[in-house]
Amino acid sequence: MSFLSYLKDKRYFIGMYAVTMLFISMIMLVSVKGQAALNNITYTNTGCFLFAALYITFGYFYRKSFYKELNAFLGKNQHQDWAIAAMPEPQTNEQELYLQLLTQLSKDQANETHLLQAEIRNHQEFILSWIHEVKLPIAASRLIMENRAGKTAEYLVDKLEDELSKIDSYVEQALYYSRIDSFSRDYFISELSLTTLVKESIKKVAKLFITKRIRPDMESLALSVNSDSKWLGYIVNQIVANALTYTDNGGSIIFRSEETDSEKRLIIQDTGIGIDAADLGRVFDKGFTGTNGRTHSRSTGMGLYLAKQMALKLGHDLSITGAVGEGTTVTIHFLKMQHYNDLR
């Protein structure tokens, strides 16, 4: 910092000094007559000017070391985590406050950067996992075509439809994953019949129901709920797909609805292999596959995670219970309108 710049910073002090000395000089001029008044004014202004000049000069050299270190610091490309610690020591309370403010801003920015980096890593991991998963039905389709000799057209079409259905499921998952952050711009709440919603979900995987001889039970569905048909439909599709995956041939999937004073519920219960107690608390975590995902099928661990996140964004919730060998029960909780404030 140059001396002129320092004087500019001290302009209010200099202005106050000038006004004060003018006031004192006027008082002295009217209080004492003749040459004595002029002498007193001259001595007083000269002495005060010397003291003020010494104060400003010493102050400038005292601050100069701080500004010199600060300029040198600004010219370096330093890592954010230790950049604030490398700044010169504050010389005044004002500088101390500014340093505290910079430290807090640095911490906030570092936290946001870490969160962004973690989100980018999660997206990259999902993309890599998704590419790996979507290649499997593509490779299976190629094998079906390469080994088509002796197979009927109906058989080939049936098998290719199965693989295309898997690809469609993976593409849909990626599409909803990419939209999860922009959810607020892509939903419309309306009254939905749970019976209609469940029937549409079953229809999408009707072939698998038939192949595995799994019986859907919808006798206890009678409620309507307020939600977005597209997003809620995807949630139900994910739960039904999981139930089908982990339910053996000849099992059943039961759909029923309940209502209490505070909420409505859609309960989807299967007679499948169940969930290990150690996995129950983590099934909604991103990328978690658990014991079932590792031993019974290939899984990205994203289906229930997306379902949970979508449910929360819609003002709903998901819960899951089950035990190994006793099946699994997934419940979608629809909070009633008068209780929406409880979410805040």
XYZ file of C-alpha atoms in Angstrom:
344
model
C 0.000 0.000 0.000
C 1.357 3.422 -0.961
C 1.431 6.393 1.435
C -1.166 8.200 -0.677
C -3.484 5.201 -0.445
C -3.025 5.168 3.318
C -3.856 8.901 3.461
C -6.990 8.188 1.461
C -8.027 5.599 4.045
C -7.440 8.214 6.758
C -9.439 10.916 4.974
C -12.149 11.036 7.646
C -9.563 11.486 10.384
C -7.832 14.228 8.381
C -11.161 15.942 7.721
C -12.118 15.778 11.392
C -8.693 17.126 12.348
C -9.068 20.060 9.940
C -12.556 20.941 11.224
C -11.436 20.668 14.850
C -8.394 22.896 14.342
C -10.487 25.473 12.471
C -12.959 25.525 15.367
C -10.158 25.939 17.940
C -8.547 28.685 15.871
C -11.835 30.611 15.665
C -12.319 30.329 19.428
C -8.799 31.623 20.038
C -9.282 34.460 17.536
C -12.386 35.837 19.250
C -11.049 35.209 22.760
C -7.680 36.978 22.430
C -7.088 40.213 20.539
C -4.139 41.381 18.503
C -0.798 39.756 17.784
C -1.097 37.360 20.761
C -4.083 35.643 19.129
C -2.192 35.097 15.893
C 0.825 33.727 17.787
C -1.327 31.319 19.812
C -3.101 30.097 16.695
C 0.218 29.577 14.884
C 1.826 27.667 17.761
C -1.255 25.540 18.378
C -1.773 24.600 14.726
C 1.932 23.915 14.213
C 2.189 21.669 17.271
C -1.043 19.789 16.529
C -0.033 19.368 12.901
C 3.311 17.832 13.948
C 1.591 15.432 16.344
C -0.991 14.444 13.686
C 1.728 13.999 11.045
C 3.771 11.801 13.403
C 0.642 9.746 14.236
C -0.159 9.172 10.548
C 3.488 8.465 9.606
C 4.105 5.944 12.392
C 0.700 4.395 11.733
C 1.573 3.965 8.073
C 4.862 2.164 8.786
C 3.152 0.027 11.437
C 0.462 -1.051 8.955
C 2.875 -1.320 6.023
C 4.271 -4.691 7.157
C 0.755 -6.137 7.308
C -0.174 -4.826 3.869
C 3.125 -6.040 2.419
C 2.526 -9.586 3.713
C -1.066 -9.423 2.494
C -0.012 -8.404 -1.031
C 2.540 -11.223 -1.113
C -0.160 -13.645 0.074
C -2.589 -12.537 -2.648
C 0.017 -13.260 -5.303
C 0.298 -16.912 -4.337
C -1.863 -19.793 -5.561
C -2.450 -21.512 -2.237
C -4.592 -24.464 -1.248
C -7.838 -23.377 0.339
C -7.546 -25.564 3.443
C -4.471 -23.723 4.749
C -4.631 -20.427 2.849
C -6.415 -18.533 5.641
C -3.966 -19.823 8.247
C -1.092 -18.437 6.136
C -2.448 -14.871 6.192
C -0.540 -12.252 8.244
C -1.482 -11.819 11.890
C -4.156 -9.145 12.423
C -2.991 -5.893 14.022
C -6.383 -4.463 14.996
C -9.764 -5.717 16.166
C -11.195 -4.748 12.786
C -8.671 -6.920 10.971
C -9.382 -9.747 13.420
C -13.102 -9.589 12.581
C -12.377 -9.608 8.847
C -10.064 -12.598 9.319
C -12.788 -14.480 11.220
C -15.257 -13.691 8.450
C -12.839 -14.959 5.779
C -12.202 -18.101 7.824
C -15.918 -18.839 8.071
C -16.472 -18.169 4.366
C -13.530 -20.427 3.540
C -14.967 -23.250 5.656
C -18.404 -22.875 4.063
C -16.923 -22.922 0.580
C -14.765 -25.946 1.444
C -17.845 -27.816 2.706
C -19.794 -26.979 -0.442
C -16.847 -28.055 -2.581
C -16.578 -31.379 -0.749
C -20.313 -31.982 -1.151
C -20.101 -31.178 -4.853
C -17.106 -33.475 -5.285
C -18.933 -36.264 -3.453
C -21.983 -35.761 -5.680
C -19.806 -35.888 -8.794
C -18.169 -39.103 -7.564
C -21.593 -40.612 -6.859
C -22.762 -39.706 -10.357
C -19.632 -41.215 -11.874
C -20.038 -44.389 -9.827
C -23.671 -44.664 -10.869
C -22.837 -44.148 -14.542
C -20.098 -46.791 -14.418
C -22.390 -49.225 -12.617
C -25.247 -48.461 -14.999
C -23.047 -49.031 -18.066
C -21.936 -52.364 -16.640
C -25.510 -53.428 -15.921
C -26.982 -52.335 -19.263
C -24.256 -54.203 -21.148
C -25.468 -57.514 -19.698
C -28.861 -57.663 -21.486
C -27.195 -56.352 -24.634
C -24.646 -59.157 -24.472
C -27.414 -61.650 -23.685
C -29.370 -60.475 -26.733
C -26.302 -60.957 -28.898
C -25.844 -64.496 -27.558
C -29.501 -65.271 -28.249
C -29.080 -64.186 -31.862
C -25.801 -66.076 -32.262
C -27.407 -69.269 -30.960
C -30.680 -68.915 -32.826
C -30.174 -72.082 -34.857
C -33.000 -74.513 -34.181
C -35.047 -71.941 -32.226
C -38.473 -70.815 -33.300
C -39.193 -67.181 -34.095
C -41.622 -67.014 -31.187
C -38.943 -68.235 -28.769
C -36.396 -65.705 -30.022
C -38.872 -62.831 -29.871
C -39.871 -63.815 -26.342
C -36.279 -63.920 -25.118
C -35.346 -60.666 -26.841
C -38.397 -58.977 -25.325
C -37.146 -60.027 -21.883
C -33.757 -58.459 -22.505
C -35.284 -55.307 -24.003
C -37.467 -55.019 -20.913
C -34.350 -55.085 -18.736
C -32.696 -52.404 -20.861
C -35.853 -50.282 -20.667
C -35.829 -50.645 -16.875
C -32.194 -49.518 -16.643
C -32.806 -46.549 -18.949
C -35.842 -45.519 -16.909
C -33.783 -45.712 -13.726
C -31.068 -43.494 -15.209
C -33.701 -41.027 -16.419
C -35.289 -40.674 -12.986
C -31.881 -40.479 -11.318
C -30.945 -37.557 -13.579
C -34.210 -35.777 -12.742
C -34.133 -36.213 -8.969
C -32.415 -32.830 -8.443
C -34.900 -30.971 -10.664
C -37.944 -32.641 -9.124
C -39.628 -29.360 -8.143
C -40.087 -28.418 -11.835
C -41.552 -31.751 -12.913
C -44.478 -32.861 -10.794
C -48.243 -32.393 -10.606
C -50.281 -33.440 -7.567
C -53.680 -35.006 -8.194
C -55.973 -37.560 -6.602
C -54.955 -41.095 -7.548
C -56.699 -44.410 -7.067
C -54.356 -46.951 -5.481
C -56.179 -49.753 -7.293
C -55.502 -48.145 -10.686
C -51.911 -47.354 -9.751
C -51.152 -50.919 -8.641
C -52.862 -52.450 -11.671
C -50.732 -50.339 -14.021
C -47.600 -51.401 -12.173
C -48.552 -55.074 -12.352
C -49.384 -54.734 -16.022
C -45.838 -53.556 -16.781
C -44.379 -56.806 -15.401
C -47.336 -59.105 -16.048
C -45.171 -61.519 -17.994
C -42.869 -62.050 -15.017
C -45.864 -62.601 -12.738
C -47.066 -65.303 -15.129
C -43.630 -66.859 -15.643
C -42.986 -67.164 -11.899
C -46.619 -68.095 -11.170
C -46.820 -65.350 -8.564
C -50.322 -64.296 -7.595
C -51.024 -60.585 -6.947
C -53.675 -60.001 -4.264
C -55.413 -56.610 -4.533
C -58.621 -57.291 -2.642
C -57.891 -54.801 0.141
C -57.175 -51.764 -2.039
C -59.864 -49.113 -1.693
C -58.215 -45.758 -0.970
C -57.219 -42.775 -3.070
C -54.213 -40.575 -2.325
C -52.859 -37.192 -3.416
C -49.604 -37.511 -5.319
C -47.918 -37.272 -8.709
C -48.902 -40.190 -10.917
C -45.571 -40.491 -12.757
C -43.242 -40.304 -9.753
C -45.461 -42.394 -7.493
C -45.858 -44.928 -10.284
C -42.093 -45.282 -10.485
C -41.886 -45.796 -6.709
C -44.476 -48.581 -6.832
C -42.766 -50.110 -9.880
C -39.465 -50.321 -8.001
C -41.062 -51.976 -4.993
C -42.967 -54.472 -7.160
C -39.830 -55.241 -9.187
C -37.911 -55.967 -5.976
C -40.727 -58.150 -4.673
C -40.784 -60.156 -7.905
C -36.995 -60.530 -7.913
C -36.810 -61.979 -4.421
C -40.018 -64.044 -4.427
C -39.725 -67.660 -5.523
C -41.970 -69.311 -8.093
C -45.484 -69.919 -6.817
C -45.337 -67.169 -4.197
C -47.647 -64.205 -3.803
C -47.521 -60.419 -3.490
C -50.234 -58.772 -1.425
C -51.321 -55.163 -1.934
C -53.473 -53.522 0.705
C -54.286 -50.044 1.967
C -54.846 -48.667 5.457
C -55.909 -45.325 6.895
C -55.319 -43.628 10.252
C -56.045 -40.142 11.549
C -52.691 -38.846 10.299
C -51.937 -40.842 7.146
C -52.908 -43.322 4.482
C -50.718 -46.308 3.663
C -50.076 -48.536 0.682
C -48.612 -51.806 1.922
C -46.864 -54.208 -0.453
C -46.063 -57.557 1.141
C -44.336 -60.496 -0.529
C -43.661 -64.093 0.489
C -40.074 -63.965 -0.718
C -36.728 -64.686 0.885
C -36.931 -61.718 3.262
C -34.159 -59.370 4.397
C -31.339 -59.977 6.817
C -31.783 -57.972 10.039
C -28.356 -56.390 9.540
C -29.483 -54.975 6.161
C -32.854 -53.504 7.172
C -31.454 -50.164 8.286
C -29.432 -49.677 5.085
C -31.692 -50.818 2.245
C -32.509 -47.203 1.312
C -28.837 -46.144 1.175
C -27.392 -45.237 -2.203
C -25.607 -48.169 -3.831
C -26.392 -50.611 -1.005
C -27.118 -54.108 -2.348
C -26.990 -56.175 0.834
C -26.818 -59.919 1.152
C -29.693 -60.516 -1.280
C -28.224 -58.268 -3.958
C -24.939 -60.177 -3.863
C -26.282 -63.716 -3.769
C -29.557 -63.753 -5.713
C -29.223 -61.199 -8.500
C -27.102 -58.432 -9.923
C -28.136 -55.141 -8.357
C -27.028 -51.518 -8.611
C -28.508 -50.708 -5.221
C -30.230 -47.632 -6.678
C -33.866 -48.732 -6.956
C -34.948 -48.368 -3.329
C -32.683 -45.349 -2.845
C -34.445 -43.501 -5.674
C -37.840 -44.638 -4.416
C -37.088 -43.285 -0.939
C -35.802 -39.941 -2.231
C -38.797 -39.483 -4.522
C -41.216 -40.349 -1.729
C -39.667 -37.756 0.558
C -39.797 -35.092 -2.159
C -43.491 -35.856 -2.653
C -44.130 -35.464 1.091
C -44.505 -39.229 1.576
C -42.224 -41.761 3.215
C -41.124 -45.372 2.838
C -40.548 -47.963 5.534
C -39.578 -51.616 5.297
C -39.834 -54.641 7.568
C -39.023 -58.303 7.084
C -36.985 -61.257 8.200
C -35.043 -63.961 6.417
C -37.445 -66.644 5.178
C -40.542 -64.650 6.188
C -40.922 -62.238 3.288
C -40.696 -58.459 3.097
C -43.226 -55.681 3.668
C -42.747 -52.213 2.178
C -45.089 -49.423 3.244
C -45.645 -46.109 1.476
C -46.876 -43.503 3.962
C -49.100 -40.735 2.599
C -49.332 -37.927 5.150
C -52.729 -36.274 5.178
C -52.949 -32.631 4.128
C -53.608 -31.283 7.636
C -50.376 -32.877 8.830
C -48.042 -31.546 6.099
C -46.754 -28.890 8.514
C -45.246 -31.703 10.590
C -42.689 -32.182 7.787
C -41.221 -28.706 8.336
